[in-house]
XYZ file of C-alpha atoms in Angstrom:
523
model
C -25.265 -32.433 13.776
C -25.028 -30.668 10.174
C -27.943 -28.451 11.096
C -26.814 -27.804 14.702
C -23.566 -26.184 12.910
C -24.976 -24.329 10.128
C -25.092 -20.783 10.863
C -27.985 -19.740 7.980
C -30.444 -16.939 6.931
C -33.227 -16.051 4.900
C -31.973 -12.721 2.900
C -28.716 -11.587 1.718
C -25.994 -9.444 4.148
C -27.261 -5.970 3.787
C -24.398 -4.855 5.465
C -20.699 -5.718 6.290
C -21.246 -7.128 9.880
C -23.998 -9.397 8.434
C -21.629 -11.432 5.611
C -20.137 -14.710 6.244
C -17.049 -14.995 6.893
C -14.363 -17.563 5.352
C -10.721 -18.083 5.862
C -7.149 -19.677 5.858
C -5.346 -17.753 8.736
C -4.196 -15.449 5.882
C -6.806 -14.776 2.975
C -9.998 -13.982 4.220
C -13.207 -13.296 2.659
C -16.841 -11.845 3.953
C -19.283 -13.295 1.495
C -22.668 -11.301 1.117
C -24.737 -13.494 -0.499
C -26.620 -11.119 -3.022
C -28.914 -12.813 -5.957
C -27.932 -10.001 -8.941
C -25.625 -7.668 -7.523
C -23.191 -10.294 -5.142
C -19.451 -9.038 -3.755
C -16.678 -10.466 -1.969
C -15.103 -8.338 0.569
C -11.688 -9.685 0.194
C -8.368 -9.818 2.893
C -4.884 -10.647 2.664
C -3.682 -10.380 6.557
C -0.390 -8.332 5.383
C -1.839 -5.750 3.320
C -1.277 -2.739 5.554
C -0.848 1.237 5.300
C 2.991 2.201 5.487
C 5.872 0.735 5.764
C 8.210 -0.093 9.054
C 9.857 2.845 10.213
C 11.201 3.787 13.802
C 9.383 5.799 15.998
C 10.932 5.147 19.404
C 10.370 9.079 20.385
C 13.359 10.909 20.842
C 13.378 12.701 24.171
C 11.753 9.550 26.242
C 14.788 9.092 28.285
C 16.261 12.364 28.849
C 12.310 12.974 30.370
C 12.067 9.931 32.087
C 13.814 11.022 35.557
C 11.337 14.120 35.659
C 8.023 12.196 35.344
C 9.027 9.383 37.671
C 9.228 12.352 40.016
C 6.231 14.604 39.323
C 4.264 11.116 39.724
C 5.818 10.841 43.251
C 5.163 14.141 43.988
C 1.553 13.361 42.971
C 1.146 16.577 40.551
C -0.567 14.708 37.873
C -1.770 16.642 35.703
C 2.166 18.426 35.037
C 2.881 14.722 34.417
C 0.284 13.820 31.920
C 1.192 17.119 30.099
C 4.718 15.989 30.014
C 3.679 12.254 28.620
C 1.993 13.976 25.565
C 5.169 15.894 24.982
C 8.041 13.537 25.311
C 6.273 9.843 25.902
C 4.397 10.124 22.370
C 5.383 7.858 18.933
C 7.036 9.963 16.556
C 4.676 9.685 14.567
C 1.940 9.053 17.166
C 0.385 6.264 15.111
C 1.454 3.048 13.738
C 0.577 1.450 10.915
C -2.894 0.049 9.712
C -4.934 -2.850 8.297
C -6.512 -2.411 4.902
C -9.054 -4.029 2.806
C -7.355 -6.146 -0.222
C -10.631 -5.507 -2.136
C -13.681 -6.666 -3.856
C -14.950 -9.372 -6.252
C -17.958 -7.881 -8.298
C -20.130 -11.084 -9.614
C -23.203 -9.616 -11.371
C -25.984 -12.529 -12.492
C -28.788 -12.885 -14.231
C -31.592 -12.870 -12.228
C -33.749 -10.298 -10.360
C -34.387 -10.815 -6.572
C -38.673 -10.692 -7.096
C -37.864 -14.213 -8.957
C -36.890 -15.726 -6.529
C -37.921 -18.179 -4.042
C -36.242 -20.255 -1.479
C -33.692 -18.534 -0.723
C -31.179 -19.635 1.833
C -27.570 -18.494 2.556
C -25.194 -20.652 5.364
C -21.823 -21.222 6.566
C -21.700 -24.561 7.364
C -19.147 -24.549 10.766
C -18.359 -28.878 10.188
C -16.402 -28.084 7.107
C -16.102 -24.006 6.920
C -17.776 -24.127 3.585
C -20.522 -20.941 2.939
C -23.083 -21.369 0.280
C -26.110 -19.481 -0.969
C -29.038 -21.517 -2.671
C -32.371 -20.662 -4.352
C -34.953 -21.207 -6.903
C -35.925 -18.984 -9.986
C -38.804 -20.919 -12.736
C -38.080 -24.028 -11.135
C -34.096 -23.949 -11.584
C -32.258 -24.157 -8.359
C -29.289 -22.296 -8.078
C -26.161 -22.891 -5.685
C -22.965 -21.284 -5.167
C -20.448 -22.101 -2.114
C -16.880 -21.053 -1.463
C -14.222 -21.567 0.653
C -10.560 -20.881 1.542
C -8.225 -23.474 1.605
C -5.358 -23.023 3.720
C -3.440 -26.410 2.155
C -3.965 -24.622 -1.348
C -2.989 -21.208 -0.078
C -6.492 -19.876 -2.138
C -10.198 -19.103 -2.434
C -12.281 -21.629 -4.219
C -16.194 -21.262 -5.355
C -18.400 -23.040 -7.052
C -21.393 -21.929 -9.039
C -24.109 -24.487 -10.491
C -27.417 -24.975 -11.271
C -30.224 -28.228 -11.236
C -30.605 -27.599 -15.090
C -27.692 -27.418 -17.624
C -26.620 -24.272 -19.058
C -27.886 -21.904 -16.643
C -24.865 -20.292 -15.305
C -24.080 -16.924 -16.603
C -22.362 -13.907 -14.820
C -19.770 -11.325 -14.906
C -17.204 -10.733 -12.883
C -14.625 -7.902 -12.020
C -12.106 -6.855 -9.289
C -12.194 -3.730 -7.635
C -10.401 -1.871 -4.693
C -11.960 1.290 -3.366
C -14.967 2.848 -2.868
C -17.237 4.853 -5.261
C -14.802 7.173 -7.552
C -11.419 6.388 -5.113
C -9.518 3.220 -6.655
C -6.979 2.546 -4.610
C -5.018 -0.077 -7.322
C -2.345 1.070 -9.613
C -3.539 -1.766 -12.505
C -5.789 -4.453 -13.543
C -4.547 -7.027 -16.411
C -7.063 -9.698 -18.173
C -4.671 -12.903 -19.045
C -6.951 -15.202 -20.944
C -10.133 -15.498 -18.551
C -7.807 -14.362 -14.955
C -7.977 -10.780 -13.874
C -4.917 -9.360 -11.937
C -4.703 -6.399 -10.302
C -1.748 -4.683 -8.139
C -0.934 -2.072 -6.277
C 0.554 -0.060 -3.115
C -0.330 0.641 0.175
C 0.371 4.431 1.056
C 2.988 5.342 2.897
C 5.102 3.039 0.975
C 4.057 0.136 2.136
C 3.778 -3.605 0.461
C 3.111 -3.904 -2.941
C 0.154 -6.693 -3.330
C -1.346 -8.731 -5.894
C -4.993 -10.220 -6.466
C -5.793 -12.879 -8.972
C -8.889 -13.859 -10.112
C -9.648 -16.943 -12.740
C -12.688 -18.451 -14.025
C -13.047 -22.394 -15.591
C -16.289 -23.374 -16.910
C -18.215 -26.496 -17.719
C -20.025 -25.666 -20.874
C -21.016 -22.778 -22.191
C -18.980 -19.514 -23.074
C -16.782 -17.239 -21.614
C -14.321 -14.035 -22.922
C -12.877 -11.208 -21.499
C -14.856 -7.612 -22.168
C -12.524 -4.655 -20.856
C -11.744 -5.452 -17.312
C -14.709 -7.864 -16.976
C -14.816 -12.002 -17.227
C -18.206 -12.490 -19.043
C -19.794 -16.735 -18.137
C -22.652 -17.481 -19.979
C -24.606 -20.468 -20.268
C -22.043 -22.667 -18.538
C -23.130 -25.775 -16.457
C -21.089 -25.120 -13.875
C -18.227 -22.494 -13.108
C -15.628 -21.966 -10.777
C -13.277 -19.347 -9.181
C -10.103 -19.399 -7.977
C -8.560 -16.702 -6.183
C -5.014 -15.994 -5.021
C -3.221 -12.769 -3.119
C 0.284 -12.159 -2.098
C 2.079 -9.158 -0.792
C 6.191 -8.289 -0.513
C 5.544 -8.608 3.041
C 5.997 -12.600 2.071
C 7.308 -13.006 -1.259
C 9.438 -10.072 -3.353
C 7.733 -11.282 -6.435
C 3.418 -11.795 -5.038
C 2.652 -12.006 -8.844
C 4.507 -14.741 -9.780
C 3.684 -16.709 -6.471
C -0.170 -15.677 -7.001
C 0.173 -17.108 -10.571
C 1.737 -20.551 -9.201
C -0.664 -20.875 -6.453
C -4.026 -20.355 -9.107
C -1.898 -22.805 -11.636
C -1.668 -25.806 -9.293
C -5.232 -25.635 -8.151
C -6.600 -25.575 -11.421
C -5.939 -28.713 -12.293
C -7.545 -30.078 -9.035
C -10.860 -28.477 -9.686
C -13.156 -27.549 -6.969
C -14.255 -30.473 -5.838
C -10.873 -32.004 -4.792
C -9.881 -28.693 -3.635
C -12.980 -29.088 -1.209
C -12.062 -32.499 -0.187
C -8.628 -31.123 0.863
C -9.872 -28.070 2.899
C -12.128 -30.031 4.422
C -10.038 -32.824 5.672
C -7.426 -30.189 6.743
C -9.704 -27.762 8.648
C -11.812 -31.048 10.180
C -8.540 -31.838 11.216
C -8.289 -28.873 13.922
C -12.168 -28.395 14.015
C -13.403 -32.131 15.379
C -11.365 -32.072 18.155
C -14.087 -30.915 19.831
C -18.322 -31.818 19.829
C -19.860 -29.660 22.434
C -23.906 -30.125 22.420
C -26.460 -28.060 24.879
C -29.713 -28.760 25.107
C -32.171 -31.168 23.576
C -34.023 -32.069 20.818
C -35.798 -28.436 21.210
C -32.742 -27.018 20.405
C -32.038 -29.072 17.066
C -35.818 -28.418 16.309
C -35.179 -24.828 16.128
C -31.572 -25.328 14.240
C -33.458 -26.671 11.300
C -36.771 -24.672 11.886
C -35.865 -21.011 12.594
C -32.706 -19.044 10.945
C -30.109 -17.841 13.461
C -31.175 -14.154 13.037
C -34.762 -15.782 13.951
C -33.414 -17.609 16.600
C -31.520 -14.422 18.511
C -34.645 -12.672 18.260
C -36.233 -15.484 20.173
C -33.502 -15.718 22.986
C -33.818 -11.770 23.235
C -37.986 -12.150 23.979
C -36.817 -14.485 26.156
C -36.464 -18.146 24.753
C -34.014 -20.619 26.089
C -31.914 -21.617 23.154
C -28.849 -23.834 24.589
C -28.177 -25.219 21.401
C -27.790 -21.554 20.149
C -25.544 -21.006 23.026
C -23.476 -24.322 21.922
C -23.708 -22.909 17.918
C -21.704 -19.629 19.156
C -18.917 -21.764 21.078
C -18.283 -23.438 18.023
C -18.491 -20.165 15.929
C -15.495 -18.536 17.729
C -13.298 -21.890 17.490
C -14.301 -21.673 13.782
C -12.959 -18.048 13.930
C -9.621 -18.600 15.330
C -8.835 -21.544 13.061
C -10.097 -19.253 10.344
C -8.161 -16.060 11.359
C -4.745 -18.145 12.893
C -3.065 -20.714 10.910
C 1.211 -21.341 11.242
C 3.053 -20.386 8.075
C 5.425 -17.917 6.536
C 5.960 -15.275 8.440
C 2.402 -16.020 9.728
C 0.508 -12.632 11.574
C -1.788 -13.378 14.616
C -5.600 -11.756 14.071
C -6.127 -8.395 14.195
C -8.966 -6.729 16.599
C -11.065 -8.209 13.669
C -9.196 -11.237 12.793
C -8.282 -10.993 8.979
C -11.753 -9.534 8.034
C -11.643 -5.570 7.413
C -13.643 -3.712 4.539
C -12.253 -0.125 6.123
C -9.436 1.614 4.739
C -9.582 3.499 7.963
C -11.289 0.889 10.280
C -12.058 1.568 13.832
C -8.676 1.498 16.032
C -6.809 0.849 12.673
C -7.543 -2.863 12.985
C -4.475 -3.575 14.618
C -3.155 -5.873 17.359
C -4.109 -4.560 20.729
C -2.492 -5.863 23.232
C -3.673 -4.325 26.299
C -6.495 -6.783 26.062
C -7.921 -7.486 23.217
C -5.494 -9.483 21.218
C -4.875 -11.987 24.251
C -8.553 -12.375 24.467
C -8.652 -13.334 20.753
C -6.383 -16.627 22.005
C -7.129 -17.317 25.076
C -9.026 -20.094 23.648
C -6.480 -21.601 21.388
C -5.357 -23.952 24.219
C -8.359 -24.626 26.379
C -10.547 -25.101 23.322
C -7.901 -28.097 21.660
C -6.632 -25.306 18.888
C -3.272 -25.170 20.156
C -1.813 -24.667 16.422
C -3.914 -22.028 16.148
C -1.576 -20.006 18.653
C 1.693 -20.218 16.797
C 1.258 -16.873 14.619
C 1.000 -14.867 17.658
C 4.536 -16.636 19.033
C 5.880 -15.420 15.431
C 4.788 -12.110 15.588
C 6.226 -11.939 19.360
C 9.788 -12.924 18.017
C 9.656 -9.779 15.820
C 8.135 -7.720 18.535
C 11.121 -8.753 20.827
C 13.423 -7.549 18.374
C 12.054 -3.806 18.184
C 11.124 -3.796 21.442
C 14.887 -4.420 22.468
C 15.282 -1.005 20.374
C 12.637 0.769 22.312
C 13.901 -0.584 25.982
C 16.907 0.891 25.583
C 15.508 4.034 23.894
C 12.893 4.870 25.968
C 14.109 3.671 29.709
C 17.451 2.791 29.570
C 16.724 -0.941 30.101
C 17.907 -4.084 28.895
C 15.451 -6.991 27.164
C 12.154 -5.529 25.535
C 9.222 -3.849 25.854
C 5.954 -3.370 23.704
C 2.731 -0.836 25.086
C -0.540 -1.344 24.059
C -0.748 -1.801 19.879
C 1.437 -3.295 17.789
C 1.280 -3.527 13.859
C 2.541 -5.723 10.498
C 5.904 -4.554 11.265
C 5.726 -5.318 15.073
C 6.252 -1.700 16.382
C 6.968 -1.227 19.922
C 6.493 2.413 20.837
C 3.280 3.757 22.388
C 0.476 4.045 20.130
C -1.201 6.984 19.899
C -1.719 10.109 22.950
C -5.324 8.786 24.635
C -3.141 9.051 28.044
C -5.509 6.344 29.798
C -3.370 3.699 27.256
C -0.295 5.064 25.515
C 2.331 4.879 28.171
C 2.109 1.322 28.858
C 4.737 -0.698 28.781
C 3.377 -4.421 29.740
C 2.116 -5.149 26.631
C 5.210 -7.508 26.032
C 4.585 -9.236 29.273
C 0.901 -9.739 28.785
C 1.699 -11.403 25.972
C 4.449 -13.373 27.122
C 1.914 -15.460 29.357
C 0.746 -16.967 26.326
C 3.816 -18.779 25.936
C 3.596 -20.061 29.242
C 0.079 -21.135 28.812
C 1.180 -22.764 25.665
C 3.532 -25.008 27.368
C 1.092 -25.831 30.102
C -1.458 -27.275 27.537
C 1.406 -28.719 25.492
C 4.157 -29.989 27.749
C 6.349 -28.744 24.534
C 9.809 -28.797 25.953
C 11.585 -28.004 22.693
C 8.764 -24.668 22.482
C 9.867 -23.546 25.380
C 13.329 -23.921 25.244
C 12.589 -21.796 21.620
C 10.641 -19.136 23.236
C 13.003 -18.678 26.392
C 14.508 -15.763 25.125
C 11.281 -14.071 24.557
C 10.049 -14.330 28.310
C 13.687 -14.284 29.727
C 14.254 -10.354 27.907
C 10.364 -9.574 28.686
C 11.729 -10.373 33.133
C 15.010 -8.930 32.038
C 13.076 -5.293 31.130
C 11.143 -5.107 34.321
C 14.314 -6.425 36.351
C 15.956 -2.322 35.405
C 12.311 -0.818 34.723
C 10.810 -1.403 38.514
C 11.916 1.570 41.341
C 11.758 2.166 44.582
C 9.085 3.066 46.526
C 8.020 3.205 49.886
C 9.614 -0.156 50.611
C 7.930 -1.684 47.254
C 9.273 -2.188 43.977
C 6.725 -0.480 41.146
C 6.503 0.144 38.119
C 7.222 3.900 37.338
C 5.271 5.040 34.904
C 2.508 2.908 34.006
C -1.637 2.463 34.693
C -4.475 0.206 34.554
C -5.231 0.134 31.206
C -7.948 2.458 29.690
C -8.500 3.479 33.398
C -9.180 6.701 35.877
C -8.552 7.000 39.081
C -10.108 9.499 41.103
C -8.243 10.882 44.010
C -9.892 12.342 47.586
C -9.661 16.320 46.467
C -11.618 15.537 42.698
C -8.224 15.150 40.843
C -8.336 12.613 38.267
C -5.067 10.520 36.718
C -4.160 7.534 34.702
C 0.057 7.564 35.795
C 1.067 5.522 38.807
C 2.263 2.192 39.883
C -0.503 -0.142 39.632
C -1.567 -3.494 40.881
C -2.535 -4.941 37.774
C 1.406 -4.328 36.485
C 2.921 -5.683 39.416
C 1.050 -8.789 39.384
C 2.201 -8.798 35.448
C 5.763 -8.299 36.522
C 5.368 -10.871 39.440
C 3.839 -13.495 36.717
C 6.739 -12.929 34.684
C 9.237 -13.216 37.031
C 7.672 -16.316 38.653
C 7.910 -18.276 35.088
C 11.082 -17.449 34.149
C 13.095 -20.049 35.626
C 11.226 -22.869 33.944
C 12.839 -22.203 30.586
C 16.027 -24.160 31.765
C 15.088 -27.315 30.597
């Protein structure tokens, strides 16, 4: 089965997308797999643009009577105007994800040595590793992120003793722009802090190096390893979003796993992550499939399926990817954050959509396998986050509409914002993104039969029924909801006229699901 749940390839990432990805629920990693030049594309979930601010816009309510009735009326267009006036986020964005930033590892060697080369990410025990051969020496690095150790371990060896030499250096940026206010060297650890803009959390990033054998010092801003045996890397990061002091907590984190070493450090993150990952074996196929596992590489084997191969086993391989994903990107904790639109992995410092929790689809499709696929831990971060979003939604209800319990539209950020998010008028002014996700919980207790969770979470779904109890009006003998729209939809009326603003299906079937659960929290 190793093979059948190895993603692997025959060249480095040459891009972003192409890394392989690691992770704890928190501190992520995209791992490139270079032979001279490698990096790290590093993530610490909380490390966001800006800090919380309100920006429940001001004239919502006073304009609220007057689009209710331009939608009756049907004048549309007078009504969309009148949403990008007074229905907008003051500002009109919320906050963003960021990268963390790099580890620069330059070694020794010169890709036209090499032979054999092979990177993976071995899905049985979420381990990645690179391997290959220069003059007979084979070379191997993995790495992984520990979620029982709170950090990111590696590994670096070689068949032959005293072979091991690289440098190493953080870095946050791109090009000329640094976006880090220092970097310290402490012995053989590099730490480096800084500031989101906007004044948002202050972070920290530490870096150390052990190693078996040979030599190592600190040159400028740069660990130098040479002719070590073996070396490792431990990495910790920490923002005030968790902890008012992330330097000292980084510091504790890299001084208890030291003295584990990587190998026990591996023993623990694999036992742990095993723990949520073997709840499932899901094969496809038949010995074809495992022939090609072993035989092709998975870039080989997509191009196959695309000139028309039947690869089941490939189709099993992906299954198992996303659980790997979730458990990767998801994990309870201190104040623990849900994935993003791209789980904890970002190398943007402006990334498409800002990288934040879309709720209008795309974060509840990012769990809807946490319960039907046996991760059911793996769903408690978005249950934390939705305890903060109640709290500012509350705020915005009674801003915004004049209603009691809460309301989110269709983003939400670090600091759980509840206002509409941005002025694309197919999405902003949509206020069921707090009942959307409020199903979850239901579906939670479904899977779970958690009494105790729901009793917890009753408050959540009982304000989410609570907001659409005031929000719904009148209408020719129905109860709608007044404004709203199928999200990132047009409709196209009989005379050409095109809108987004109207009572819609889709929300009253929301509303109804809502309303239908809500007595089942009196247990």
């Amino acid at each position: 089965m190793t093979e059948a749940l190895r993603l692997w390839y025959k060249a480095p990432a040459s891009k972003w997308p192409d890394a392989l990805p690691i992770g704890n629920g928190r501190l992520g990693a995209m791992i490139y797999g270079e032979i001279q030049q490698e990096r790290w594309q590093l993530n610490e979930d909380s490390v966001w643009y800006g800090c919380a601010t309100d920006r429940n816009p001001k004239d919502a309510l006073k304009y609220l009577p007057e689009l209710r009735r331009l939608l009756n009326e049907g004048l549309l267009k007078q009504a969309e105007d009148l949403v990008g006036k007074a229905f907008i986020g003051m500002p009109e964005s919320q906050r963003h994800y960021e990268p963390l930033g790099h580890i620069n590892l330059t070694f020794l060697h010169l890709k036209d040595q090499v032979t054999n080369y092979r990177r993976h990410l071995d899905l049985n025990d979420a381990v990645a590793g690179v391997s290959y051969e220069i003059d007979g020496v084979c070379y191997r690095r993995e790495s992984l992120s520990s979620y029982l150790d709170g950090v990111i371990a590696a590994k670096f060896s070689a068949s032959h003793p005293g072979m091991v030499s690289f440098d190493m250096r953080l870095f946050r940026g791109l090009d000329t722009n640094v976006y880090m206010d220092s970097i310290r060297v402490v012995g053989t650890t590099l730490i480096m802090k800084g500031q989101t803009g906007g004044n948002g959390v202050q972070f920290c990033l530490v870096a150390t190096v052990i190693i078996e054998g040979g030599s190592i010092e600190s040159i400028g801003e740069t660990i130098v390893v040479r002719d070590a045996n073996e070396a490792s890397i431990i990495i910790a990061a920490e923002t005030t979003f968790r902890h008012n002091d992330p330097e000292a907590t980084c510091l504790q984190l890299v001084e208890k796993a030291i003295p584990r070493g990587y190998d026990q450090l591996r023993t623990r993150h694999v036992k742990d992550y095993q723990s949520l990952f073997s709840r499932v074996d899901f094969r496809l196929g038949s010995d074809e499939s495992q022939n090609l596992a072993t035989s092709q590489s998975t870039s080989e084997r997509l191009a196959l399926v695309k000139s028309g191969t039947l690869d089941l086993g490939l189709v099993a391989l992906y299954y198992q990817y996303g659980r790997y994903l979730l458990i990767s990107s998801s994990r309870p904790g201190l104040k623990a954050l849900p994935g993003t639109l791209q789980g904890i992995w970002n190398e943007s410092m402006s990334p498409p959509w800002g990288s934040k929790f879309t709720i209008n689809i795309n974060t509840e499709m990012n769990y809807w396998l946490a319960e039907t696929c046996n991760l059911s831990e793996c769903h408690e971060p978005l249950f934390a986050h939705m305890k903060r979003l109640q709290q500012n939604g509350k705020v915005t209800a009674r801003k915004m509409y004049d209603c009691r319990g809460w309301v989110a539209h269709h983003n939400t950020d670090l600091w759980a914002d509840s206002a509409p998010q941005d002025r694309w008028i197919p999405a902003t002014l949509w206020p069921m993104g707090g009942a959307w996700l409020s199903t979850h919980i239901w579906q939670h207790y479904e899977f779970s039969g958690d009494k105790a969770f729901l009793a917890e979470a009753y408050d959540v779904l009982r304000g989410s029924v609570e907001f659409f109890c005031d929000f719904l009006v009148e209408k020719d003998g129905y109860m709608v909801t007044n404004p709203s729209l199928s999200p990132e939809n047009v409709y196209r009326l009989p005379n050409g006229e095109e809108g987004s603003y109207s009572g819609t299906s889709s929300q009253l079937l929301q509303s109804y699901a809502m309303k239908k659960t809500s007595p089942s929290g009196t247990v």
